Coordinates of C-alpha atoms in Angstrom, one line a residue:
Chain A
M1 CA 90.9 97.2 95.7
L2 CA 93.2 97.6 99.5
A3 CA 95.7 97.4 97.2
T4 CA 94.9 99.4 94.5
L5 CA 94.3 102.0 98.0
S6 CA 97.5 101.5 98.9
R7 CA 98.8 102.2 96.3
I8 CA 96.6 105.2 95.6
T9 CA 97.5 106.6 99.2
H10 CA 101.2 105.7 98.7
E11 CA 101.7 107.7 95.5
R12 CA 100.1 110.4 96.9
R13 CA 102.8 110.6 99.9
S14 CA 104.8 110.4 97.5
I15 CA 103.6 113.7 96.5
Y16 CA 103.6 115.4 98.7
L17 CA 106.8 114.5 100.3
A18 CA 108.7 115.5 96.9
L19 CA 107.0 118.8 96.8
L20 CA 107.8 118.7 100.8
V21 CA 111.3 118.5 99.6
A22 CA 111.1 121.2 96.5
F23 CA 110.0 123.7 98.8
M24 CA 112.9 123.0 101.3
A25 CA 115.3 123.5 98.8
C26 CA 114.3 126.6 98.2
S27 CA 113.4 128.7 101.0
T28 CA 115.2 130.2 103.3
A29 CA 116.5 128.1 107.0
G30 CA 114.0 129.3 109.5
S31 CA 111.2 130.0 107.0
A32 CA 109.0 127.0 106.7
H33 CA 105.5 127.3 106.1
E34 CA 102.8 124.7 107.9
I35 CA 102.6 123.5 104.5
G36 CA 98.3 121.3 103.3
T37 CA 97.5 118.9 101.3
T38 CA 96.5 120.8 98.0
R39 CA 98.2 120.8 96.1
V40 CA 97.7 122.2 92.4
S41 CA 98.5 121.5 89.0
V42 CA 97.6 123.6 85.4
L43 CA 98.0 121.9 82.3
F44 CA 98.3 123.9 79.0
Q45 CA 97.1 122.4 75.4
G46 CA 99.3 124.6 73.1
R47 CA 98.5 127.7 73.0
Q48 CA 94.9 126.1 73.4
S49 CA 93.3 125.2 76.5
Y50 CA 93.9 125.0 80.3
D51 CA 93.4 121.2 82.6
I52 CA 93.2 122.2 86.0
E53 CA 93.5 119.7 88.6
I54 CA 93.2 120.3 92.7
V55 CA 93.4 117.8 94.9
T56 CA 92.5 118.1 97.9
D57 CA 90.7 117.1 101.6
A58 CA 87.4 115.7 100.5
S59 CA 85.3 116.2 103.9
A60 CA 87.7 119.7 104.7
L61 CA 86.4 121.0 101.6
I62 CA 82.5 119.4 102.9
D63 CA 83.0 121.7 105.6
K64 CA 84.3 124.8 105.0
L65 CA 81.3 124.7 102.0
R66 CA 79.0 124.1 104.1
A67 CA 80.4 126.7 106.1
V68 CA 79.9 130.1 103.3
S69 CA 76.1 128.5 103.2
G70 CA 75.6 129.0 106.3
Q71 CA 74.6 125.1 106.9
S72 CA 75.4 122.5 109.7
S73 CA 78.6 120.6 109.4
S74 CA 77.8 118.3 112.4
T75 CA 77.6 114.9 109.6
T76 CA 79.5 114.1 108.0
P77 CA 78.8 112.5 104.6
T78 CA 79.9 109.9 103.8
P79 CA 83.0 109.0 101.1
V80 CA 80.4 107.6 98.5
N81 CA 77.5 110.8 98.8
M82 CA 81.5 113.3 99.4
Q83 CA 81.5 114.0 95.1
S84 CA 77.6 115.1 94.9
V85 CA 77.4 116.8 97.9
L86 CA 80.0 118.8 96.2
Q87 CA 79.2 119.0 92.3
N88 CA 76.1 120.5 95.0
F89 CA 77.7 123.7 95.6
D90 CA 79.5 124.3 92.4
D91 CA 77.9 128.3 92.3
K92 CA 80.2 128.5 96.3
F93 CA 83.4 126.7 95.2
R94 CA 83.1 128.9 92.0
Q95 CA 83.3 132.2 94.6
R96 CA 86.6 131.3 95.7
I97 CA 88.6 130.1 92.8
N98 CA 89.4 133.0 90.1
V99 CA 91.7 131.8 86.7
V100 CA 92.4 134.8 85.0
F101 CA 93.8 135.1 81.4
D102 CA 95.1 139.2 80.3
G103 CA 92.7 140.3 84.1
A104 CA 89.5 138.8 82.2
E105 CA 88.2 135.4 84.2
A106 CA 87.3 133.2 82.7
H107 CA 84.8 130.4 83.6
P108 CA 85.8 126.9 83.5
G109 CA 84.1 123.4 83.3
I110 CA 84.0 122.2 86.8
A111 CA 84.2 118.0 87.0
Y112 CA 84.9 116.9 91.0
S113 CA 85.0 113.9 92.0
V114 CA 86.3 111.7 95.1
T115 CA 88.4 108.6 96.7
P116 CA 87.8 107.0 99.8
G117 CA 90.5 107.2 102.5
N118 CA 92.5 104.0 103.1
G119 CA 90.8 102.5 105.7
S120 CA 89.7 104.3 109.3
T121 CA 92.0 107.8 109.2
S122 CA 93.2 107.6 105.8
A123 CA 90.2 110.8 104.9
S124 CA 88.7 111.1 101.5
V125 CA 90.2 112.7 99.0
A126 CA 89.0 115.1 96.4
T127 CA 89.9 116.3 93.6
I128 CA 88.2 118.6 91.5
R129 CA 88.8 119.2 86.4
L130 CA 88.6 123.2 85.4
T131 CA 89.1 122.7 82.3
G132 CA 88.4 125.6 79.6
Q133 CA 89.9 127.2 76.8
I134 CA 93.0 130.1 76.7
P135 CA 91.7 133.2 74.9
P136 CA 93.0 133.2 71.3
G137 CA 95.8 136.1 72.3
A138 CA 96.4 135.6 76.4
Q139 CA 100.1 137.0 77.0
N140 CA 99.8 135.9 80.9
F141 CA 97.7 133.4 83.9
T142 CA 97.0 134.0 87.5
W143 CA 95.3 131.9 89.6
T144 CA 93.7 131.9 93.3
Y145 CA 92.0 129.2 95.3
A146 CA 90.4 130.6 98.2
W147 CA 89.3 127.5 100.4
T148 CA 92.8 126.2 101.9
F149 CA 94.1 128.3 105.0
A150 CA 97.3 126.6 104.5
S151 CA 100.1 126.3 102.1
Y152 CA 100.3 124.8 98.3
G153 CA 101.7 124.0 96.5
M154 CA 100.9 124.7 92.1
T155 CA 102.4 123.5 89.3
V156 CA 102.0 124.5 85.9
R157 CA 103.2 122.9 82.6
K158 CA 103.7 124.1 79.5
A159 CA 103.1 120.9 77.6
A160 CA 102.6 116.4 79.5
S161 CA 105.8 115.8 78.6
E162 CA 108.1 120.0 80.3
N163 CA 109.1 119.9 83.9
P164 CA 106.6 121.6 85.3
S165 CA 107.1 124.9 87.3
T166 CA 106.4 125.3 91.1
Q167 CA 104.9 128.3 92.9
W168 CA 104.4 128.0 96.6
L169 CA 101.2 130.1 97.6
E170 CA 98.1 130.8 100.9
G171 CA 94.5 129.9 100.7
G172 CA 94.1 132.9 99.2
Q173 CA 96.7 134.4 97.6
R174 CA 97.2 134.8 93.5
S175 CA 99.6 133.4 91.7
A176 CA 102.4 135.1 89.9
P177 CA 101.9 135.8 86.5
F178 CA 102.3 132.9 84.5
P179 CA 103.3 133.9 80.6
L180 CA 101.8 132.0 77.8
A181 CA 104.2 133.9 74.7
A182 CA 106.7 131.5 75.2
L183 CA 103.5 128.1 75.2
A184 CA 104.3 125.6 71.9
P185 CA 102.2 125.7 68.8
V186 CA 99.3 122.7 68.9
V187 CA 100.5 119.8 68.0
G188 CA 98.6 118.9 64.5
R189 CA 96.5 115.8 64.2
L190 CA 99.3 114.7 61.4
T191 CA 102.4 115.4 64.2
V192 CA 101.1 113.7 66.1
A193 CA 100.2 110.3 64.1
R194 CA 103.5 110.8 61.9
R195 CA 105.1 110.2 65.7
Y196 CA 102.9 107.5 66.8
F197 CA 103.1 104.9 63.6
S198 CA 107.3 105.8 64.0
L199 CA 107.1 105.3 67.8
G200 CA 105.1 102.2 67.4
F201 CA 106.9 101.4 64.4
T202 CA 110.2 101.5 65.9
H203 CA 108.5 99.8 69.7
I204 CA 108.3 96.8 67.5
V205 CA 111.5 97.3 64.6
P206 CA 114.6 97.3 66.4
L207 CA 113.3 97.9 70.2
G208 CA 111.1 95.0 71.0
L209 CA 113.2 91.8 70.0
D210 CA 110.1 89.8 72.2
H211 CA 108.2 90.3 70.0
M212 CA 110.2 89.9 67.0
L213 CA 110.6 86.2 68.0
F214 CA 107.0 86.5 68.4
V215 CA 106.2 87.5 64.5
L216 CA 108.8 84.9 63.4
G217 CA 107.6 81.7 65.3
I218 CA 104.6 82.8 64.0
F219 CA 107.1 82.4 60.3
L220 CA 108.5 79.9 61.2
L221 CA 105.3 77.5 61.2
S222 CA 104.6 77.0 58.2
G223 CA 105.9 78.1 54.8
R224 CA 102.7 79.1 53.1
V225 CA 100.8 82.8 53.1
R226 CA 97.5 81.6 54.4
S227 CA 99.6 80.1 57.8
V228 CA 101.3 83.3 57.8
L229 CA 97.7 85.3 57.0
L230 CA 95.6 83.3 59.7
Q231 CA 98.1 83.7 62.8
V232 CA 99.1 87.8 62.0
S233 CA 96.0 88.5 61.6
A234 CA 94.6 86.8 65.1
F235 CA 97.7 88.5 66.8
T236 CA 95.9 92.1 65.4
V237 CA 93.0 91.8 66.2
A238 CA 94.5 90.3 69.5
H239 CA 96.3 92.8 71.0
S240 CA 94.9 96.0 69.4
I241 CA 91.6 94.8 71.7
T242 CA 94.0 94.8 74.6
L243 CA 95.6 97.8 73.2
G244 CA 92.5 99.7 73.4
L245 CA 90.9 98.4 76.3
T246 CA 94.2 98.9 79.3
M247 CA 94.4 102.5 77.7
Y248 CA 91.2 103.2 77.9
G249 CA 92.0 102.5 81.3
L250 CA 88.6 99.3 81.0
V251 CA 91.2 96.5 81.6
T252 CA 94.8 96.6 84.0
V253 CA 96.8 93.8 84.5
S254 CA 100.1 94.6 86.3
P255 CA 103.6 94.2 83.9
R256 CA 105.0 92.0 86.4
I257 CA 102.7 89.3 85.7
V258 CA 101.8 90.3 81.2
E259 CA 105.4 90.3 80.2
P260 CA 106.4 87.6 81.7
L261 CA 103.4 85.8 80.3
I262 CA 104.9 87.4 76.7
A263 CA 108.0 85.5 77.1
I264 CA 106.2 81.7 78.0
S265 CA 104.0 83.4 74.9
I266 CA 107.0 82.9 72.8
A267 CA 108.5 79.1 74.5
Y268 CA 105.5 78.0 73.9
I269 CA 104.6 78.2 69.5
A270 CA 108.4 78.5 69.4
I271 CA 108.6 75.1 71.1
E272 CA 105.9 74.1 69.0
N273 CA 107.4 75.4 66.2
I274 CA 109.3 72.0 66.3
F275 CA 106.7 69.5 67.0
L276 CA 104.4 70.9 64.1
S277 CA 104.8 71.5 60.8
E278 CA 101.1 72.8 60.1
L279 CA 98.6 75.6 61.2
K280 CA 95.8 73.5 63.6
S281 CA 92.8 75.6 64.2
W282 CA 94.0 75.6 67.6
R283 CA 97.0 76.9 67.0
V284 CA 95.3 80.4 65.9
A285 CA 93.4 80.8 69.1
L286 CA 97.0 80.1 71.4
V287 CA 98.2 82.8 69.2
F288 CA 95.4 85.2 69.4
A289 CA 95.0 84.2 73.4
F290 CA 98.4 85.3 73.0
G291 CA 98.2 88.7 70.9
L292 CA 95.4 89.5 73.4
M293 CA 99.0 89.5 76.9
H294 CA 101.0 91.4 73.4
G295 CA 98.4 94.0 74.0
M296 CA 98.8 94.5 77.1
G297 CA 102.7 94.8 76.7
F298 CA 102.3 98.1 74.0
A299 CA 100.0 99.3 76.2
G300 CA 102.7 99.8 78.5
A301 CA 105.1 100.9 76.6
L302 CA 102.3 103.5 74.9
K303 CA 101.9 104.8 78.8
E304 CA 105.3 105.0 79.6
L305 CA 105.6 107.4 76.2
G306 CA 102.2 108.7 77.1
L307 CA 100.1 110.3 75.1
P308 CA 98.6 114.1 73.8
R309 CA 94.7 114.4 75.7
S310 CA 94.1 116.6 72.5
E311 CA 94.8 113.6 69.8
F312 CA 94.1 110.7 72.0
V313 CA 93.1 108.4 69.5
T314 CA 94.6 109.5 66.5
A315 CA 97.8 108.4 68.2
L316 CA 96.1 105.3 69.3
L317 CA 95.3 104.9 66.6
T318 CA 98.3 105.5 64.4
F319 CA 100.4 103.1 67.7
N320 CA 99.0 100.2 66.7
I321 CA 99.2 101.1 63.0
G322 CA 103.2 101.1 63.9
V323 CA 103.1 98.4 65.2
E324 CA 101.3 96.4 62.3
A325 CA 104.4 98.0 59.9
G326 CA 106.9 97.0 61.8
Q327 CA 105.4 93.5 62.3
L328 CA 104.9 93.4 58.7
A329 CA 108.5 94.1 58.3
V330 CA 109.8 91.5 60.5
I331 CA 107.5 89.1 58.3
G332 CA 109.0 90.0 55.1
A333 CA 112.5 90.0 56.7
G334 CA 112.3 86.3 57.0
F335 CA 109.9 85.8 53.8
L336 CA 113.4 87.1 52.2
L337 CA 115.5 86.1 53.2
V338 CA 114.7 82.1 53.9
G339 CA 110.8 82.1 52.3
W340 CA 111.0 83.1 49.2
H341 CA 114.0 80.4 48.5
C342 CA 114.2 77.9 50.7
A343 CA 110.6 77.5 51.7
N344 CA 109.7 74.0 49.8
R345 CA 113.6 72.4 50.2
P346 CA 113.2 69.8 51.3
W347 CA 115.6 70.5 54.6
Y348 CA 114.0 73.7 55.0
R349 CA 112.1 71.8 58.5
S350 CA 115.7 70.2 58.9
R351 CA 117.6 73.5 58.8
V352 CA 115.9 76.0 58.8
V353 CA 112.7 75.9 61.0
V354 CA 113.8 73.9 63.4
P355 CA 117.7 75.2 64.9
A356 CA 116.6 79.1 64.1
S357 CA 112.9 78.1 66.7
M358 CA 115.0 75.3 69.4
M359 CA 117.2 79.1 69.0
I360 CA 114.2 81.7 70.1
A361 CA 113.3 79.2 72.9
C362 CA 115.7 79.0 74.3
T363 CA 116.0 83.1 74.6
A364 CA 112.3 83.4 76.0
V365 CA 112.4 80.6 78.6
Y366 CA 114.5 82.8 80.0
W367 CA 113.2 85.8 79.4
T368 CA 110.8 84.0 81.9
V369 CA 113.0 82.3 84.1
V370 CA 114.7 86.7 84.6
R371 CA 111.1 88.1 84.5
L372 CA 110.0 86.3 86.9
G373 CA 112.1 86.7 88.9
L374 CA 113.7 83.4 90.0
Chain B
M1 CA 71.2 127.7 119.9
L2 CA 72.5 130.2 122.0
R3 CA 75.3 129.3 123.9
R4 CA 75.5 131.1 127.0
L5 CA 78.6 131.5 128.2
I6 CA 79.6 133.5 131.1
P7 CA 83.2 136.0 131.8
S8 CA 84.9 135.7 134.7
T9 CA 85.7 138.8 135.7
W10 CA 86.9 141.4 132.2
L11 CA 85.7 141.7 129.1
F12 CA 83.4 140.0 127.4
A13 CA 83.5 139.7 123.4
L14 CA 82.2 137.8 120.7
I15 CA 84.1 137.9 117.5
A16 CA 82.8 136.3 114.0
I17 CA 85.0 135.9 111.4
G18 CA 84.0 134.9 108.4
M19 CA 85.9 133.3 105.8
S20 CA 87.5 136.1 103.8
Q21 CA 88.4 136.3 100.7
A22 CA 91.8 138.0 101.1
P23 CA 94.3 135.4 102.2
L24 CA 94.0 135.5 105.9
L25 CA 97.7 134.1 107.2
A26 CA 96.8 134.7 111.6
H27 CA 95.0 131.0 111.2
D28 CA 94.2 129.1 114.2
M29 CA 96.2 125.8 114.6
W30 CA 95.0 122.7 116.5
I31 CA 94.6 118.9 117.6
E32 CA 92.1 116.6 116.4
P33 CA 92.4 113.2 117.5
T34 CA 90.2 110.6 115.5
T35 CA 88.6 109.6 118.9
F36 CA 88.9 111.7 122.1
S37 CA 87.3 108.7 123.6
P38 CA 89.3 105.7 123.3
R39 CA 89.9 102.0 124.8
V40 CA 93.1 101.4 126.0
G41 CA 94.5 99.9 123.4
E42 CA 93.2 101.3 121.2
I43 CA 95.4 103.6 118.2
V44 CA 94.0 106.6 118.0
G45 CA 95.2 108.8 115.0
V46 CA 97.0 112.2 115.6
K47 CA 95.8 115.3 113.1
L48 CA 96.6 118.5 113.1
R49 CA 94.4 121.4 112.0
V50 CA 95.2 124.7 110.8
G51 CA 92.2 127.4 109.4
Q52 CA 89.9 129.6 111.3
D53 CA 86.1 128.6 112.6
M54 CA 87.6 125.2 113.6
L55 CA 87.1 125.2 109.7
G56 CA 90.5 122.8 110.1
D57 CA 92.5 122.5 106.5
P58 CA 94.9 119.6 106.7
L59 CA 98.5 119.4 108.7
P60 CA 101.0 116.2 107.0
R61 CA 103.4 115.5 109.4
D62 CA 106.4 117.7 109.1
S63 CA 109.3 116.4 110.9
S64 CA 111.2 120.4 109.6
L65 CA 108.4 121.8 111.5
I66 CA 108.2 119.8 114.9
K67 CA 109.9 120.8 118.0
Q68 CA 108.3 118.5 119.9
F69 CA 105.8 115.9 119.4
L70 CA 104.5 114.0 122.3
F71 CA 101.7 113.4 124.6
E72 CA 101.4 112.1 128.4
D73 CA 99.9 109.7 130.3
A74 CA 100.3 108.3 133.8
E75 CA 103.6 106.4 132.4
G76 CA 105.3 109.6 132.1
S77 CA 106.1 111.5 128.2
K78 CA 105.9 109.3 125.0
P79 CA 106.5 110.6 121.4
V80 CA 103.8 110.7 119.0
I81 CA 104.9 108.5 115.9
G82 CA 104.5 109.7 112.8
R83 CA 106.3 109.3 109.4
D84 CA 106.8 112.6 106.8
G85 CA 103.7 113.0 104.7
N86 CA 101.5 111.7 106.7
D87 CA 98.0 113.0 107.8
P88 CA 96.8 111.5 110.7
A89 CA 100.3 114.2 112.1
G90 CA 101.0 111.7 114.7
F91 CA 99.4 108.3 116.1
L92 CA 99.6 107.3 120.0
R93 CA 99.1 104.0 121.4
V94 CA 97.2 104.7 124.5
A95 CA 98.6 102.2 127.1
E96 CA 96.3 102.4 130.1
P97 CA 93.2 104.2 131.1
G98 CA 93.2 107.7 131.4
L99 CA 93.8 111.6 130.7
L100 CA 96.4 111.6 127.8
V101 CA 97.8 115.4 127.5
I102 CA 99.0 115.8 123.4
G103 CA 101.4 118.0 122.9
Y104 CA 102.8 119.4 119.1
R105 CA 105.1 122.4 120.1
S106 CA 106.3 123.9 116.3
N107 CA 109.5 125.5 115.7
A108 CA 108.8 129.3 113.9
S109 CA 107.0 130.1 110.4
A110 CA 107.9 133.3 108.7
V111 CA 106.0 135.6 107.3
E112 CA 105.3 138.5 106.4
L113 CA 102.4 140.1 105.8
P114 CA 101.0 143.9 103.9
P115 CA 100.0 146.6 106.6
E116 CA 96.6 146.0 106.6
K117 CA 96.7 143.2 106.9
F118 CA 98.7 142.5 110.1
N119 CA 96.8 145.3 111.7
Q120 CA 93.4 143.1 111.2
Y121 CA 95.2 140.5 112.6
L122 CA 96.9 142.0 116.0
K123 CA 93.0 143.9 116.5
D124 CA 91.3 140.3 115.8
E125 CA 93.7 137.9 118.2
G126 CA 94.1 141.2 121.4
L127 CA 97.7 142.1 120.3
D128 CA 96.3 145.8 121.5
G129 CA 100.3 146.1 123.1
I130 CA 101.4 144.7 120.2
A131 CA 99.4 147.6 117.7
A132 CA 100.3 150.6 120.4
L133 CA 104.2 149.3 120.6
R134 CA 104.3 149.4 116.4
A135 CA 101.8 153.2 116.3
A136 CA 104.6 154.9 119.2
R137 CA 107.4 153.0 116.4
N138 CA 105.1 154.8 113.7
Q139 CA 105.2 151.3 111.6
S140 CA 101.5 150.9 111.1
G141 CA 101.7 151.3 107.7
S142 CA 104.4 149.6 107.3
P143 CA 104.4 145.4 106.0
A144 CA 105.8 143.2 109.1
H145 CA 108.1 140.5 109.2
E146 CA 106.5 137.5 112.1
A147 CA 108.1 134.7 112.9
F148 CA 105.0 132.5 114.9
A149 CA 105.0 129.4 115.8
R150 CA 103.2 126.5 117.7
C151 CA 101.8 125.7 120.6
A152 CA 98.9 123.3 120.9
K153 CA 96.9 121.1 123.4
S154 CA 94.8 118.0 122.9
L155 CA 92.5 116.3 126.0
V156 CA 92.2 113.0 125.3
L157 CA 90.3 110.6 128.0
A158 CA 90.3 107.0 127.9
G159 CA 87.2 105.1 130.8
P160 CA 86.1 106.9 132.9
P161 CA 86.7 110.5 134.4
T162 CA 87.9 111.0 137.3
D163 CA 88.8 114.2 139.6
K164 CA 92.4 112.9 139.9
Q165 CA 93.0 113.2 136.1
G166 CA 93.9 116.5 135.4
D167 CA 96.2 118.5 132.7
R168 CA 99.9 118.5 132.4
W169 CA 102.0 121.5 132.0
L170 CA 104.1 119.8 129.1
G171 CA 106.8 122.8 129.0
F172 CA 105.4 125.7 126.3
T173 CA 107.1 128.7 125.2
L174 CA 102.6 129.6 125.9
E175 CA 100.9 127.4 127.5
L176 CA 96.6 126.6 127.7
L177 CA 96.6 124.5 130.7
A178 CA 93.4 123.2 132.1
E179 CA 93.1 123.4 135.7
K180 CA 90.0 120.5 135.7
N181 CA 89.2 117.8 133.8
P182 CA 87.1 118.7 132.1
Y183 CA 85.4 115.4 131.0
T184 CA 84.4 115.4 134.8
I185 CA 82.2 119.0 134.1
P186 CA 78.5 119.1 134.6
S187 CA 76.9 121.0 131.9
G188 CA 77.9 124.3 132.3
G189 CA 79.8 123.8 134.8
E190 CA 83.0 126.2 134.5
L191 CA 86.2 125.3 133.6
P192 CA 90.1 127.1 135.0
V193 CA 92.4 128.1 131.8
R194 CA 95.6 129.6 133.2
L195 CA 98.0 131.0 131.0
T196 CA 101.7 130.6 131.3
Y197 CA 104.4 132.4 128.9
E198 CA 107.8 130.9 129.9
N199 CA 106.0 129.3 133.1
R200 CA 104.8 132.2 134.5
P201 CA 101.4 133.4 134.1
L202 CA 100.1 135.6 131.4
A203 CA 98.6 138.4 132.8
G204 CA 96.3 140.2 130.6
A205 CA 95.6 137.9 127.4
L206 CA 93.1 137.4 125.2
V207 CA 92.0 134.2 125.2
V208 CA 88.6 132.7 123.4
A209 CA 86.8 129.2 123.3
M210 CA 84.4 128.4 120.8
N211 CA 82.4 124.6 120.3
R212 CA 82.7 123.3 117.0
G213 CA 78.4 123.3 117.7
N214 CA 78.2 127.0 117.2
P215 CA 81.8 128.3 115.6
L216 CA 81.2 131.6 114.6
E217 CA 79.6 132.7 118.4
K218 CA 82.9 132.5 120.2
V219 CA 83.9 133.7 123.9
A220 CA 86.7 135.5 124.2
L221 CA 87.8 136.3 127.6
R222 CA 90.8 138.5 129.1
T223 CA 93.4 136.9 131.7
D224 CA 93.4 138.6 135.3
K225 CA 96.1 138.8 136.7
D226 CA 96.9 135.5 137.9
G227 CA 96.9 134.4 134.3
R228 CA 93.7 132.6 134.4
V229 CA 90.4 133.1 132.2
R230 CA 86.9 130.1 133.5
F231 CA 85.1 129.4 130.4
R232 CA 81.3 128.1 131.0
L233 CA 80.9 125.0 129.5
A234 CA 77.1 124.8 128.0
S235 CA 77.6 122.6 125.2
S236 CA 79.0 118.9 125.0
G237 CA 80.5 118.8 121.5
M238 CA 84.8 118.9 120.6
W239 CA 85.6 122.5 122.2
L240 CA 89.0 124.7 120.8
I241 CA 90.1 127.6 123.7
K242 CA 93.2 129.4 122.3
A243 CA 95.8 132.6 122.9
V244 CA 98.3 133.9 121.3
H245 CA 101.3 136.4 122.3
M246 CA 103.4 138.4 120.2
I247 CA 106.7 140.1 121.5
P248 CA 109.5 142.4 119.6
V249 CA 112.6 141.1 118.6
P250 CA 115.6 141.8 118.9
P251 CA 117.2 143.4 115.6
G252 CA 119.0 141.9 113.3
G253 CA 116.7 139.1 112.7
N254 CA 114.7 137.3 110.2
A255 CA 111.4 139.4 111.7
E256 CA 110.3 142.5 114.0
W257 CA 107.7 139.9 116.2
A258 CA 107.3 136.6 117.2
S259 CA 104.1 135.0 117.8
F260 CA 103.2 131.4 119.8
W261 CA 100.1 130.0 119.1
A262 CA 98.2 128.4 122.1
S263 CA 95.8 125.9 121.7
I264 CA 93.3 123.7 123.8
T265 CA 91.2 121.4 122.5
F266 CA 88.6 118.2 124.3
D267 CA 85.4 117.1 123.3
L268 CA 82.9 116.4 126.2
P269 CA 80.8 113.8 125.3
K270 CA 76.1 115.2 125.0
M271 CA 74.5 114.7 128.8

């Protein structure tokens, strides 16, 4: 918990410093401003919807909301209560924000959340998310936020993958109009599905050599189709579970743990192939357990690629199907190259399975050492 | 509760500036330590706040703005340390019992204000001389280019108060100096405060005091010929006393006007 909070604080400082550096770079000498801790990020999803995130000091905001409501500010709410306090002030809060399309004010949905500060001196941070639909045909967007006395940076992105443009504003100052004509049309579901299927496939072939070797290890155990099918099914079910859970934020394991474990799982499967020639039930259970780890690895890669918020489920499912297709391609290639002709030959184990498994094991042990940083 | 704050010799005025929807660029800036009554050995966070009516937004540490950020105790002057981007902007360690004087002096920040806002700000801060000068120059309808600098102080007490303890002059361009240790003043007692500009008493300047319990109920006094005002401290809790001074800048620079914002904070315990 503490480590997470420390990370959040560090990230917050990093973002602030990045904004500060950007600001210093574009300001003239002697014209420094007093930049506060508030920042605003605007994200447009094509020409369809907007998502505005305000990050600000929770206590300072609550004090101001109370003051304009004529309430005493002598007691500070606990971080746990701050979220409900902010929700109760929703009407007041809306009075000093303006989301405007072509001169007409929009009425966004607003969600409030508060992250407690780390330790006695660090402040609790309010994250306020404003969401809504862009009116059809809207040409420009302007923004006003009058709940801060300090200068703040507003970043606007035309899509999740775009670099943001930054405006520096004073509290209460209206932003320059942001043209919406340049926004890309919303990417269709089919396009997303095609793109993420392709990303899933290429994450195995040719980019995921470790996953390829694991699947080859499964394939090499026995020439029987049943053996391969059972293991691949267990692996698929397991990695689908952890891929989904990780992407939804329900499971979080550091890549520093997952990546070495993936390497160890490959080494184990390959070494077991040397001593085992037929499928045992514990092997299926082990492949399932290893599949859980590989799923977290897939999730790490998918997070780096980024998922479109509007098509999250489509992207997640098609990425996973792409991964399955990649695995089947590896197994298919294995069958075509050696399995089809040689699996029933007496020399298959000694000349193919054992040497190939030894090579896989050596590679995986090397990866384990590298990934552990030994 | 009505606060009874008696003016010393000059003008008495109550100013209630509500939060305006339009941007008000003339904001107070003050120091708000994590505690005003630390134990010896305690680390105190020095928070910088910008706002009005004692409703402040955090100002994280920004080394490009800092001219001086220090504190003085019986041992002398020491830096308030910290990392850029952090709030609190700095930290200090209380080495021994006594009154600590914390000071933050900033480099100038430049702003351009539309005429109506600048004129209102001159009125609010009692800068009548500048308003008259703008009128004489026929500039009252023109936007103003201003460079403002902060001169904030805070008094923190470790251990019991004594009469020997006192505020110290830090040499800020504009500086408010508490001429008595506020922590020794009994409830309802008077605190003499002196305002200096470039080491000389500043006469006729508006000094405003407010208490966190009711910051809208401000007391504004003009300094006498010795730069002095006296505020009656009828309430416990955190006090902010502030003053603004503005001078015309010779042509050729980025700004036509240079302003200096002095403040001093302390927190009287409940009796």
